[in-house]
Amino acid sequence: MRDFRVTPIRNGTVIDHIECGQALKVLHIMGVGEVRSTISVLMHVPSKNGGWKDVVKVEDRELDPREVDKISLLAPNATINIIRDFNVAEKYKVKMPEVVKGIVKCDNPNCITNVQREPVDTEFIVESKAPVILRCLYCDRIQGDFTERLI
Ligand SMILES: Nc1ncnc2c1ncn2[C@@H]1O[C@H](COP(=O)(O)OP(=O)(O)OP(=O)(O)O)[C@@H](O)[C@H]1O
Ligand SMILES: [Mg+2]
Ligand SMILES: [Zn+2]
């Protein structure tokens, strides 16, 4: 069922079924500072299953795999819809990786990933998906609010 609360887009990406309250973080991941296309943000709209969701619609833009991985951590139930010529040409559900590599900074200032002069890619084990709990593979630390440390 289409919602027509915003003007349909010809080409672009709709990130649907975003966990309520996470839309602004999704925008941040996509680099809101350097937006060069039209973006519509729907917050707290009714969802088919009776709950509430956020939706982000971006014109003339697709997501790279790194962005999709980040979104999966904030909104594990999000679906990515690629719009071509006003229609949903592709749809997939984000999938949270088992190991989160290089997209979150460790919150332990003494972690090797933070002190090494040669940068080391961070790596975290996903200990739980709901809620998302990440443990650093290098220093073993369970991460505090990683959504503030996406890189
Ligand atoms: N041309 C368009 N412009 C803007 N948004 C669109 C366009 N086409 C589809 N959408 C949005 O993309 C999402 C997916 O569209 P679709 O028609 O597949 O809805 P759906 O059947 O409800 O999908 P789902 O089962 O994933 O919720 C919806 O949020 C819809 O509003
Ligand atoms: Mg729907
Ligand atoms: Zn660490």
CSV table of N, CA and C in Angstrom, one decimal, residues 53-106:
chain,number,residue,atom,x,y,z
A,53,LYS,N,6.5,3.7,12.4
A,53,LYS,CA,7.8,3.6,11.7
A,53,LYS,C,8.2,5.0,11.2
A,54,ASP,N,9.5,5.1,10.8
A,54,ASP,CA,10.0,6.2,10.1
A,54,ASP,C,10.3,5.8,8.7
A,55,VAL,N,10.3,6.7,7.8
A,55,VAL,CA,10.7,6.4,6.4
A,55,VAL,C,11.5,7.5,5.8
A,56,VAL,N,12.5,7.2,5.0
A,56,VAL,CA,13.4,8.2,4.4
A,56,VAL,C,13.4,8.0,2.9
A,57,LYS,N,13.1,9.0,2.1
A,57,LYS,CA,13.1,8.9,0.7
A,57,LYS,C,14.1,9.9,0.0
A,58,VAL,N,15.0,9.3,-0.7
A,58,VAL,CA,16.1,10.1,-1.3
A,58,VAL,C,16.0,10.0,-2.8
A,59,GLU,N,16.0,11.1,-3.5
A,59,GLU,CA,16.0,11.1,-4.9
A,59,GLU,C,17.4,11.0,-5.5
A,60,ASP,N,17.5,10.3,-6.6
A,60,ASP,CA,18.7,10.1,-7.4
A,60,ASP,C,19.9,9.7,-6.6
A,61,ARG,N,19.6,8.7,-5.8
A,61,ARG,CA,20.7,8.3,-4.9
A,61,ARG,C,20.5,6.8,-4.5
A,62,GLU,N,21.6,6.0,-4.6
A,62,GLU,CA,21.5,4.7,-4.1
A,62,GLU,C,22.5,4.6,-2.9
A,63,LEU,N,22.3,3.5,-2.1
A,63,LEU,CA,23.2,3.3,-0.9
A,63,LEU,C,24.3,2.4,-1.2
A,64,ASP,N,25.5,2.7,-0.6
A,64,ASP,CA,26.6,1.7,-0.8
A,64,ASP,C,26.5,0.7,0.4
A,65,PRO,N,27.1,-0.5,0.2
A,65,PRO,CA,27.0,-1.6,1.2
A,65,PRO,C,27.4,-1.1,2.6
A,66,ARG,N,28.3,-0.2,2.7
A,66,ARG,CA,28.8,0.3,4.0
A,66,ARG,C,27.6,1.0,4.7
A,67,GLU,N,26.9,1.9,3.9
A,67,GLU,CA,25.8,2.6,4.5
A,67,GLU,C,24.7,1.6,4.9
A,68,VAL,N,24.5,0.6,4.1
A,68,VAL,CA,23.4,-0.4,4.4
A,68,VAL,C,23.8,-1.1,5.7
A,69,ASP,N,25.0,-1.5,5.9
A,69,ASP,CA,25.5,-2.1,7.1
A,69,ASP,C,25.2,-1.2,8.3
A,70,LYS,N,25.5,0.1,8.2
A,70,LYS,CA,25.3,1.0,9.3
A,70,LYS,C,23.8,1.1,9.6
A,71,ILE,N,23.0,1.2,8.6
A,71,ILE,CA,21.6,1.3,8.8
A,71,ILE,C,21.0,0.1,9.5
A,72,SER,N,21.6,-1.1,9.1
A,72,SER,CA,21.1,-2.4,9.7
A,72,SER,C,21.3,-2.4,11.3
A,73,LEU,N,22.3,-1.6,11.7
A,73,LEU,CA,22.6,-1.6,13.2
A,73,LEU,C,21.5,-0.7,13.9
A,74,LEU,N,21.1,0.3,13.2
A,74,LEU,CA,20.1,1.3,13.8
A,74,LEU,C,18.7,0.8,13.6
A,75,ALA,N,18.5,0.2,12.5
A,75,ALA,CA,17.1,-0.2,12.0
A,75,ALA,C,17.1,-1.6,11.4
A,76,PRO,N,17.2,-2.6,12.3
A,76,PRO,CA,17.4,-4.0,11.8
A,76,PRO,C,16.3,-4.5,10.9
A,77,ASN,N,15.1,-3.8,10.9
A,77,ASN,CA,14.0,-4.3,10.1
A,77,ASN,C,13.7,-3.4,8.9
A,78,ALA,N,14.7,-2.5,8.6
A,78,ALA,CA,14.5,-1.6,7.5
A,78,ALA,C,14.5,-2.4,6.2
A,79,THR,N,13.7,-1.9,5.2
A,79,THR,CA,13.8,-2.4,3.9
A,79,THR,C,14.3,-1.3,3.0
A,80,ILE,N,15.1,-1.7,2.0
A,80,ILE,CA,15.6,-0.7,1.0
A,80,ILE,C,14.9,-0.9,-0.3
A,81,ASN,N,14.2,0.1,-0.8
A,81,ASN,CA,13.5,0.0,-2.0
A,81,ASN,C,14.2,0.9,-3.1
A,82,ILE,N,14.6,0.3,-4.2
A,82,ILE,CA,15.2,1.1,-5.2
A,82,ILE,C,14.0,1.5,-6.2
A,83,ILE,N,13.8,2.8,-6.4
A,83,ILE,CA,12.8,3.3,-7.2
A,83,ILE,C,13.3,3.7,-8.6
A,84,ARG,N,12.7,3.1,-9.6
A,84,ARG,CA,13.1,3.5,-11.0
A,84,ARG,C,11.8,3.8,-11.8
A,85,ASP,N,11.8,4.9,-12.4
A,85,ASP,CA,10.6,5.3,-13.1
A,85,ASP,C,9.3,5.2,-12.3
A,86,PHE,N,9.4,5.7,-11.1
A,86,PHE,CA,8.2,5.7,-10.1
A,86,PHE,C,7.8,4.4,-9.5
A,87,ASN,N,8.5,3.3,-9.9
A,87,ASN,CA,8.1,2.0,-9.4
A,87,ASN,C,9.2,1.4,-8.6
A,88,VAL,N,8.8,0.5,-7.7
A,88,VAL,CA,9.8,-0.2,-6.9
A,88,VAL,C,10.4,-1.3,-7.8
A,89,ALA,N,11.7,-1.0,-8.1
A,89,ALA,CA,12.4,-1.9,-9.1
A,89,ALA,C,13.1,-3.0,-8.3
A,90,GLU,N,13.5,-2.7,-7.1
A,90,GLU,CA,14.2,-3.7,-6.2
A,90,GLU,C,13.9,-3.4,-4.8
A,91,LYS,N,13.7,-4.5,-4.0
A,91,LYS,CA,13.4,-4.4,-2.6
A,91,LYS,C,14.3,-5.4,-1.9
A,92,TYR,N,14.9,-5.0,-0.8
A,92,TYR,CA,15.6,-6.0,0.1
A,92,TYR,C,15.6,-5.5,1.5
A,93,LYS,N,15.7,-6.5,2.4
A,93,LYS,CA,15.7,-6.2,3.8
A,93,LYS,C,17.2,-6.0,4.2
A,94,VAL,N,17.5,-5.1,5.0
A,94,VAL,CA,18.8,-5.0,5.5
A,94,VAL,C,19.2,-6.2,6.3
A,95,LYS,N,20.4,-6.6,6.4
A,95,LYS,CA,20.8,-7.8,7.1
A,95,LYS,C,22.0,-7.4,8.0
A,96,MET,N,21.8,-7.5,9.3
A,96,MET,CA,22.9,-7.1,10.2
A,96,MET,C,24.0,-8.1,10.1
A,97,PRO,N,25.3,-7.6,9.9
A,97,PRO,CA,26.4,-8.6,9.7
A,97,PRO,C,26.7,-9.3,11.1
A,98,GLU,N,27.3,-10.4,11.0
A,98,GLU,CA,27.7,-11.2,12.2
A,98,GLU,C,28.9,-10.5,12.9
A,99,VAL,N,29.7,-10.0,12.0
A,99,VAL,CA,30.9,-9.2,12.5
A,99,VAL,C,30.8,-7.8,11.9
A,100,VAL,N,30.9,-6.8,12.7
A,100,VAL,CA,30.8,-5.4,12.3
A,100,VAL,C,32.2,-4.9,12.1
A,101,LYS,N,32.6,-4.6,10.8
A,101,LYS,CA,33.9,-4.3,10.5
A,101,LYS,C,34.1,-2.9,10.0
A,102,GLY,N,34.9,-2.1,10.7
A,102,GLY,CA,35.3,-0.8,10.1
A,102,GLY,C,34.2,0.3,10.0
A,103,ILE,N,33.1,0.1,10.7
A,103,ILE,CA,32.1,1.2,10.6
A,103,ILE,C,31.7,1.8,12.0
A,104,VAL,N,32.3,1.2,13.1
A,104,VAL,CA,32.1,1.8,14.4
A,104,VAL,C,33.4,2.0,15.0
A,105,LYS,N,33.5,3.1,15.8
A,105,LYS,CA,34.8,3.3,16.5
A,105,LYS,C,34.6,2.7,17.9
A,106,CYS,N,35.7,2.1,18.4
A,106,CYS,CA,35.6,1.5,19.8
A,106,CYS,C,35.6,2.6,20.8
